[in-house]
PDB file with SEQRES, HELIX, SHEET and CRYST1 records, atoms N, CA, C and O in Angstrom:
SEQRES   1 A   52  UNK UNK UNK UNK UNK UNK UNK UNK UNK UNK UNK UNK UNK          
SEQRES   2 A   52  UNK UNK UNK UNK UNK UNK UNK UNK UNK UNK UNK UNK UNK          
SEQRES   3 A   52  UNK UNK UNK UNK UNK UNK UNK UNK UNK UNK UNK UNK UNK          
SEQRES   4 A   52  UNK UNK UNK UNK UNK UNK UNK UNK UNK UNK UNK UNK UNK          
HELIX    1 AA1 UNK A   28  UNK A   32  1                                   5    
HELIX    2 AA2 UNK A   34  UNK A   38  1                                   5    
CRYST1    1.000    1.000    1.000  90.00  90.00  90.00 P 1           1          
ATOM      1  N   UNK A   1     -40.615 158.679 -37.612  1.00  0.00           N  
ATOM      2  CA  UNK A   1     -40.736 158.457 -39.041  1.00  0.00           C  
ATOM      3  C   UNK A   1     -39.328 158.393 -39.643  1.00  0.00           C  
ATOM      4  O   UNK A   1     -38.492 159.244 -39.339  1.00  0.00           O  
ATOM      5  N   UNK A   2     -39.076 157.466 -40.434  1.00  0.00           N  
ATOM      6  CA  UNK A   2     -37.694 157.574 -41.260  1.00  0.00           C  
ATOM      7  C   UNK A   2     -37.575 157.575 -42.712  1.00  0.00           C  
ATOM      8  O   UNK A   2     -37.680 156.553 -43.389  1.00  0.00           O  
ATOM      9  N   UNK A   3     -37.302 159.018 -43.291  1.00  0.00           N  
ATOM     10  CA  UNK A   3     -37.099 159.754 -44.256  1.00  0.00           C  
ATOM     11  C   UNK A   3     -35.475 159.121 -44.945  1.00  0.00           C  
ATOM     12  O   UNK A   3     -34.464 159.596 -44.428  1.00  0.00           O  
ATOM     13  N   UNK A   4     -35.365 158.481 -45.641  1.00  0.00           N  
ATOM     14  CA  UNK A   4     -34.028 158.157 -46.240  1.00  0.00           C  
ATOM     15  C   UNK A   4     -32.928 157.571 -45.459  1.00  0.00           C  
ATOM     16  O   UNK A   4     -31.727 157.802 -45.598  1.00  0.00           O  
ATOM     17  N   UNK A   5     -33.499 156.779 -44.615  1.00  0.00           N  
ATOM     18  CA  UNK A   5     -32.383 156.217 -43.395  1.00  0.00           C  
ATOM     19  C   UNK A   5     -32.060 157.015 -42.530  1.00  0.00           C  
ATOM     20  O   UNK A   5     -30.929 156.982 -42.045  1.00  0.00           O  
ATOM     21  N   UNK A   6     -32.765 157.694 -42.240  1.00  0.00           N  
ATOM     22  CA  UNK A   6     -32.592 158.648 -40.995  1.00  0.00           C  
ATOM     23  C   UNK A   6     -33.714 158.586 -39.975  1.00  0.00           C  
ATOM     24  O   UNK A   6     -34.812 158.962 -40.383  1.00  0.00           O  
ATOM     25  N   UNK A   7     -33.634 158.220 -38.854  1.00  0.00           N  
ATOM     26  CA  UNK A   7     -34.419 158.499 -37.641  1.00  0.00           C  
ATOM     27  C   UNK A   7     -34.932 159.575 -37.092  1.00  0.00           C  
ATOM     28  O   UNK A   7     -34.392 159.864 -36.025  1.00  0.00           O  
ATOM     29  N   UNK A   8     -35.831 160.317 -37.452  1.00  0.00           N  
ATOM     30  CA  UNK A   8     -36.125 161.672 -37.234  1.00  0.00           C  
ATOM     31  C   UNK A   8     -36.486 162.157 -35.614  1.00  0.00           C  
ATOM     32  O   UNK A   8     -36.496 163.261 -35.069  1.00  0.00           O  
ATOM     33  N   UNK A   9     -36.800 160.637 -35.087  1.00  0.00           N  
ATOM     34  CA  UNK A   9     -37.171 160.783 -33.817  1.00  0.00           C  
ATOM     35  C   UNK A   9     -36.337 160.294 -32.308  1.00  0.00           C  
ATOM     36  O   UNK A   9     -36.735 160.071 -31.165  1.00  0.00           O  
ATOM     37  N   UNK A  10     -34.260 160.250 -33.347  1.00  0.00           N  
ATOM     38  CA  UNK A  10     -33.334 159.737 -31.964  1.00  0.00           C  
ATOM     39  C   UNK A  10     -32.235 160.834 -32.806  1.00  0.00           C  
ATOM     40  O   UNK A  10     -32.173 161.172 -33.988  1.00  0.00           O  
ATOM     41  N   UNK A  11     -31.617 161.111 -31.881  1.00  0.00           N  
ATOM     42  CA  UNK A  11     -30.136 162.068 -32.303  1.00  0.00           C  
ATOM     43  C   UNK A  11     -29.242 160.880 -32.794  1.00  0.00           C  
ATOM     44  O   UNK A  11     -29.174 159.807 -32.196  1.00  0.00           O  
ATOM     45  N   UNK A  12     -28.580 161.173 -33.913  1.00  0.00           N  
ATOM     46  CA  UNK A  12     -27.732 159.980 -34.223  1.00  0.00           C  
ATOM     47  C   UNK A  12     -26.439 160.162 -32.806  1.00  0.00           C  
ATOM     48  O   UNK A  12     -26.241 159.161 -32.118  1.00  0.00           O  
ATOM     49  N   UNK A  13     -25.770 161.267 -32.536  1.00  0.00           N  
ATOM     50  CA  UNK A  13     -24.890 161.345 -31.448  1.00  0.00           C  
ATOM     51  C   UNK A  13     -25.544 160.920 -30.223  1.00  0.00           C  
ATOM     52  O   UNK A  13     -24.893 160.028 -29.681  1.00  0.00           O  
ATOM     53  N   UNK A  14     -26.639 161.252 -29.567  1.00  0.00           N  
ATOM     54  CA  UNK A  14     -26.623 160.751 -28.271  1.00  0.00           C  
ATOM     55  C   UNK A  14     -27.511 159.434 -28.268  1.00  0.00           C  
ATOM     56  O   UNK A  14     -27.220 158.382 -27.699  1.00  0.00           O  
ATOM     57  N   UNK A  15     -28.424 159.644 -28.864  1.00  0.00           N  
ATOM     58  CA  UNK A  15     -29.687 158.606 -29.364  1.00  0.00           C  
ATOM     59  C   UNK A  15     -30.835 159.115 -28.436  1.00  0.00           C  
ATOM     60  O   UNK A  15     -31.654 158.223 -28.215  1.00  0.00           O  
ATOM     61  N   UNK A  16     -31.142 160.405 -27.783  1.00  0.00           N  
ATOM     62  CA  UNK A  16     -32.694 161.102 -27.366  1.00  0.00           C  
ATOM     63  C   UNK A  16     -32.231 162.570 -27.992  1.00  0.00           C  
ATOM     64  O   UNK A  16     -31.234 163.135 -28.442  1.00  0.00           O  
ATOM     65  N   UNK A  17     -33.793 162.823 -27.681  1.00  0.00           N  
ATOM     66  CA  UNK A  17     -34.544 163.343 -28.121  1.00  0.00           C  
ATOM     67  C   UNK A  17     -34.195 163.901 -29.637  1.00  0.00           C  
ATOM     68  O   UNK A  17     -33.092 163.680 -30.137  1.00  0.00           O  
ATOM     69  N   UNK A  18     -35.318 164.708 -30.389  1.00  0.00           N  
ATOM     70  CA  UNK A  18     -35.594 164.812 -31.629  1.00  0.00           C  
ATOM     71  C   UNK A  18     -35.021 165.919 -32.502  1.00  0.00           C  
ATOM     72  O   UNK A  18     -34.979 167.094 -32.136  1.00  0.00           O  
ATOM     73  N   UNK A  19     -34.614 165.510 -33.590  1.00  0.00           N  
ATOM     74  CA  UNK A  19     -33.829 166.104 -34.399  1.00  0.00           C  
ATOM     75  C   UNK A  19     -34.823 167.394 -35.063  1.00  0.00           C  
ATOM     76  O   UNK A  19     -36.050 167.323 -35.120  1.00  0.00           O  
ATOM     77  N   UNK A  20     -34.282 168.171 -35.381  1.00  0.00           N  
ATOM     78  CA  UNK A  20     -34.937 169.280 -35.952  1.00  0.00           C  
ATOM     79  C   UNK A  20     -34.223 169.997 -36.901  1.00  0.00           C  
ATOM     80  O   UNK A  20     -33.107 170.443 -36.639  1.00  0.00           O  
ATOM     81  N   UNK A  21     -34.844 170.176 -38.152  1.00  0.00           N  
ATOM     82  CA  UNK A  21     -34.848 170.644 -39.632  1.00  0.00           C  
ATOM     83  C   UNK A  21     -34.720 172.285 -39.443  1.00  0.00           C  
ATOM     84  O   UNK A  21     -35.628 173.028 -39.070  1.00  0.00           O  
ATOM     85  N   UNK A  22     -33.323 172.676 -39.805  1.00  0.00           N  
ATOM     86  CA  UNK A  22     -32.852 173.821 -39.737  1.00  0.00           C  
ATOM     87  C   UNK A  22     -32.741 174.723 -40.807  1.00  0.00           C  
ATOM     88  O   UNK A  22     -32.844 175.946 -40.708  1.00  0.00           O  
ATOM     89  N   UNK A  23     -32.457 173.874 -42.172  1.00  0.00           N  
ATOM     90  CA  UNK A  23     -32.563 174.830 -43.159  1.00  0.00           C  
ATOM     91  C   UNK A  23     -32.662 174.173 -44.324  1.00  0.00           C  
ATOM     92  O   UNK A  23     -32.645 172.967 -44.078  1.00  0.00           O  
ATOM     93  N   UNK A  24     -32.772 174.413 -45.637  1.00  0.00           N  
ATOM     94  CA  UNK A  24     -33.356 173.463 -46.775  1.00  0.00           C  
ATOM     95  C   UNK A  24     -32.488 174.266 -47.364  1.00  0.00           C  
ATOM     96  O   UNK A  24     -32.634 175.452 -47.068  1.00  0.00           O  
ATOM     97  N   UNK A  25     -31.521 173.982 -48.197  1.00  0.00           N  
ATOM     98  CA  UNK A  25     -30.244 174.081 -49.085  1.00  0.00           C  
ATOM     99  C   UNK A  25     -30.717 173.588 -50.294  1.00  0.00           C  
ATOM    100  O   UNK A  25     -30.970 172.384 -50.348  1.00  0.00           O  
ATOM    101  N   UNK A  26     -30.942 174.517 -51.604  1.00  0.00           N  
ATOM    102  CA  UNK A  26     -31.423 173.996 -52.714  1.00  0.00           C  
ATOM    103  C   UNK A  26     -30.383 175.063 -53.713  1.00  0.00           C  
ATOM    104  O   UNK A  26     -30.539 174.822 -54.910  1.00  0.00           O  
ATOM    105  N   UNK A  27     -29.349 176.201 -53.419  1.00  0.00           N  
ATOM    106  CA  UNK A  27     -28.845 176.273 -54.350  1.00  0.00           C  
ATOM    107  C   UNK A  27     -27.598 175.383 -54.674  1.00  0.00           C  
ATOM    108  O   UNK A  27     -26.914 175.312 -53.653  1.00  0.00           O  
ATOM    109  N   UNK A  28     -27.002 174.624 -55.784  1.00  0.00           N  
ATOM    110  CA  UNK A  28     -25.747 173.720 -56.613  1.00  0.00           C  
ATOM    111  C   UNK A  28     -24.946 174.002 -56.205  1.00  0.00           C  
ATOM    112  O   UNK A  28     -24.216 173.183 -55.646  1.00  0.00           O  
ATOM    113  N   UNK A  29     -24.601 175.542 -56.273  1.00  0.00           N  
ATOM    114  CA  UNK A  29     -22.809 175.900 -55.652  1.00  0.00           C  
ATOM    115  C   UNK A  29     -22.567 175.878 -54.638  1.00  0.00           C  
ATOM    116  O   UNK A  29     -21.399 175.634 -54.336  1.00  0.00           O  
ATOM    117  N   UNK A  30     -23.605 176.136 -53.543  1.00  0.00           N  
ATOM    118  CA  UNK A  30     -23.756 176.157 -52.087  1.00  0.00           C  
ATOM    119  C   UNK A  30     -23.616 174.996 -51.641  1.00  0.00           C  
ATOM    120  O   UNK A  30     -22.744 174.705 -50.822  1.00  0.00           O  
ATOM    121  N   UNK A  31     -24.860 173.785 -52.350  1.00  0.00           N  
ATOM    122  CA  UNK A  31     -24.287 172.657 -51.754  1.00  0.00           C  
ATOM    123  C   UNK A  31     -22.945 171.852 -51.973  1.00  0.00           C  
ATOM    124  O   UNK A  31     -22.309 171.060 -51.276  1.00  0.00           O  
ATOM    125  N   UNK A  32     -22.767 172.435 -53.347  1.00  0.00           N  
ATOM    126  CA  UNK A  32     -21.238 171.744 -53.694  1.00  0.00           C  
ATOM    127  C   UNK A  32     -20.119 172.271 -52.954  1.00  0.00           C  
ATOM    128  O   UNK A  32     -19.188 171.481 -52.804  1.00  0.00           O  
ATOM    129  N   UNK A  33     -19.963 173.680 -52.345  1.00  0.00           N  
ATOM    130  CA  UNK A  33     -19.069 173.940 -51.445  1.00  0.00           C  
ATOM    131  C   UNK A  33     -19.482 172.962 -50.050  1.00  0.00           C  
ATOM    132  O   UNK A  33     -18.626 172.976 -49.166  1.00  0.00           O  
ATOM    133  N   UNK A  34     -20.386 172.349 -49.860  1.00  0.00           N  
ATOM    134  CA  UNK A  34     -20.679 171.746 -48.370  1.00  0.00           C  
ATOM    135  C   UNK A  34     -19.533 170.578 -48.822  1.00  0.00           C  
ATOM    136  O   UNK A  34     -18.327 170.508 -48.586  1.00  0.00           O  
ATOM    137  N   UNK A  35     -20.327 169.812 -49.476  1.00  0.00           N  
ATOM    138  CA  UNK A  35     -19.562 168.437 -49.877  1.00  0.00           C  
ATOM    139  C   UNK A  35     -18.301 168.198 -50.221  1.00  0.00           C  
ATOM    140  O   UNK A  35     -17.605 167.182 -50.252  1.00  0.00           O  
ATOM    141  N   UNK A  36     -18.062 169.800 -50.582  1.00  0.00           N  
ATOM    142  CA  UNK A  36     -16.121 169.496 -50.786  1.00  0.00           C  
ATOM    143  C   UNK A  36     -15.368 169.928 -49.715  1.00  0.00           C  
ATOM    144  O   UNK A  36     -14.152 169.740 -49.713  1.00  0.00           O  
ATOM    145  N   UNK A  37     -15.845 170.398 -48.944  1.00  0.00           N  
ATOM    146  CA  UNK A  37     -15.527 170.777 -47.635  1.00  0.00           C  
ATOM    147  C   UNK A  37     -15.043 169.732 -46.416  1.00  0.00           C  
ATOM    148  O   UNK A  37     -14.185 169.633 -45.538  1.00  0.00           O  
ATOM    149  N   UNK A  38     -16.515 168.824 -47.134  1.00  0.00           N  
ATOM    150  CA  UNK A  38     -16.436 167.580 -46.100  1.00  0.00           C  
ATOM    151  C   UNK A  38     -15.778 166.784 -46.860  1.00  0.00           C  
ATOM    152  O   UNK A  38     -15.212 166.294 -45.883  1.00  0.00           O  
ATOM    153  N   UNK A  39     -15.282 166.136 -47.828  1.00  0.00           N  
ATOM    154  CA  UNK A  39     -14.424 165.693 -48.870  1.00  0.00           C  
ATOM    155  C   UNK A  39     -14.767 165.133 -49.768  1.00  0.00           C  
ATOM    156  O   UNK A  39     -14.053 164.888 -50.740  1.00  0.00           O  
ATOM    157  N   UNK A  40     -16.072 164.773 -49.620  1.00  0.00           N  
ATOM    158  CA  UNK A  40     -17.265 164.412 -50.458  1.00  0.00           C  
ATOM    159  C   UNK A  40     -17.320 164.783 -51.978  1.00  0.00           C  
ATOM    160  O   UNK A  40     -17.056 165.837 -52.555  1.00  0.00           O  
ATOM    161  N   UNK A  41     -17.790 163.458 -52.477  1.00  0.00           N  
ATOM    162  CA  UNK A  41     -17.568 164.131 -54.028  1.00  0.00           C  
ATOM    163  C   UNK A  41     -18.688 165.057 -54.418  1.00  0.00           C  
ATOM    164  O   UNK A  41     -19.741 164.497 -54.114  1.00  0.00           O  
ATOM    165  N   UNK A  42     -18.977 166.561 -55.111  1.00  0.00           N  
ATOM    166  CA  UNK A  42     -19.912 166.820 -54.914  1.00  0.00           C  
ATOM    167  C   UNK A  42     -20.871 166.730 -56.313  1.00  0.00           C  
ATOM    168  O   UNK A  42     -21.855 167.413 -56.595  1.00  0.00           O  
ATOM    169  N   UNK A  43     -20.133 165.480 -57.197  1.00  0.00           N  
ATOM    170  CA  UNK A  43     -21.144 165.767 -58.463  1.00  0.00           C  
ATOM    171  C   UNK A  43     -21.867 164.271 -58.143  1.00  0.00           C  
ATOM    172  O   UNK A  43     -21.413 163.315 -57.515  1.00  0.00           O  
ATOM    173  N   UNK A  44     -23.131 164.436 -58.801  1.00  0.00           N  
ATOM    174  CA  UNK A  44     -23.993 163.101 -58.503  1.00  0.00           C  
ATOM    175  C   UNK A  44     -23.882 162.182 -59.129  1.00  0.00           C  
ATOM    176  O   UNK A  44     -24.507 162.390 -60.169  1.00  0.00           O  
ATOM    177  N   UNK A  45     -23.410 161.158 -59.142  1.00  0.00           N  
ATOM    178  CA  UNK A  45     -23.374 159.543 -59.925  1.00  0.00           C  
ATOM    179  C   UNK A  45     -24.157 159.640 -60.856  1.00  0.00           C  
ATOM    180  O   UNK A  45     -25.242 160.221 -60.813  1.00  0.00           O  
ATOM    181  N   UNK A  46     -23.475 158.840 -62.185  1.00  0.00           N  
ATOM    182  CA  UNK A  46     -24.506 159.168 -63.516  1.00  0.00           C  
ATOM    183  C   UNK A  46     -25.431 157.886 -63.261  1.00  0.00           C  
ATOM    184  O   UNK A  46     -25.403 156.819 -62.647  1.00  0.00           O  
ATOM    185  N   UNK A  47     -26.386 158.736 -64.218  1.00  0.00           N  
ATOM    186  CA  UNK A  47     -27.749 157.718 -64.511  1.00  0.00           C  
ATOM    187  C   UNK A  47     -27.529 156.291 -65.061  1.00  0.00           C  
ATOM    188  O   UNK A  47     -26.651 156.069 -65.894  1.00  0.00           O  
ATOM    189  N   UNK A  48     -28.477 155.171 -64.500  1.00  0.00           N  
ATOM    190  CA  UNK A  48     -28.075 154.102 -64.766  1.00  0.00           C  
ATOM    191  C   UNK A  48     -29.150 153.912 -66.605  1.00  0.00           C  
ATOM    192  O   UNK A  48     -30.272 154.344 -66.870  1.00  0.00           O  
ATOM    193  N   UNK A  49     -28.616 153.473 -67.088  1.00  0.00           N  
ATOM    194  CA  UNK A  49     -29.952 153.608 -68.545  1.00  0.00           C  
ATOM    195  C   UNK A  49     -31.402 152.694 -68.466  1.00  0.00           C  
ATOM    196  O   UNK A  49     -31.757 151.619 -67.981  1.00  0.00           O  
ATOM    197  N   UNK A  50     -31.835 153.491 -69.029  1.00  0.00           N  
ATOM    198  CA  UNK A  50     -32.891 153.230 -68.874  1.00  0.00           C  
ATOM    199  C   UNK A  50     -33.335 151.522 -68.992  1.00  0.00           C  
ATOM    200  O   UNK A  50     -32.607 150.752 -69.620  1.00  0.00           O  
ATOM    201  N   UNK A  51     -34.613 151.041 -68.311  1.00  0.00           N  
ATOM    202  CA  UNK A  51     -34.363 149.405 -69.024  1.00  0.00           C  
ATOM    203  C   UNK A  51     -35.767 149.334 -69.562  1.00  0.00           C  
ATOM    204  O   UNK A  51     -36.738 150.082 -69.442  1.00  0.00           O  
ATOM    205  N   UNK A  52     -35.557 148.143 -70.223  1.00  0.00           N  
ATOM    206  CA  UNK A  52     -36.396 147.737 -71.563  1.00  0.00           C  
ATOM    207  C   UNK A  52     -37.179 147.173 -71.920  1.00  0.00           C  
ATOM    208  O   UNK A  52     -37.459 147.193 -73.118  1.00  0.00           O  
TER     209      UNK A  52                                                      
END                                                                             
């Protein structure tokens, strides 16, 4: 199954067997320390307006 461009069922590094969901990260500061870590910007692109 592929969830957001991701292959849930090949390792992106080797390409077998199946990837597995380790932890669900839902607090802001936590994830924003991930993303700046990795160099990543960690605020989200603004909204495009609404259309009409």
């Amino acid at each position: 199954m592929r969830v957001f461009d991701i292959d849930m069922q090949h390792c992106p590094n080797c390409g077998a067997g199946e990837l597995k969901i380790i932890a669900a990260i839902l607090e802001r500061p936590v994830i924003e320390k991930i993303l700046t870590h990795l160099g990543l910007d960690p605020q989200p692109p603004p909204r495009s307006p609404a259309r009409e």
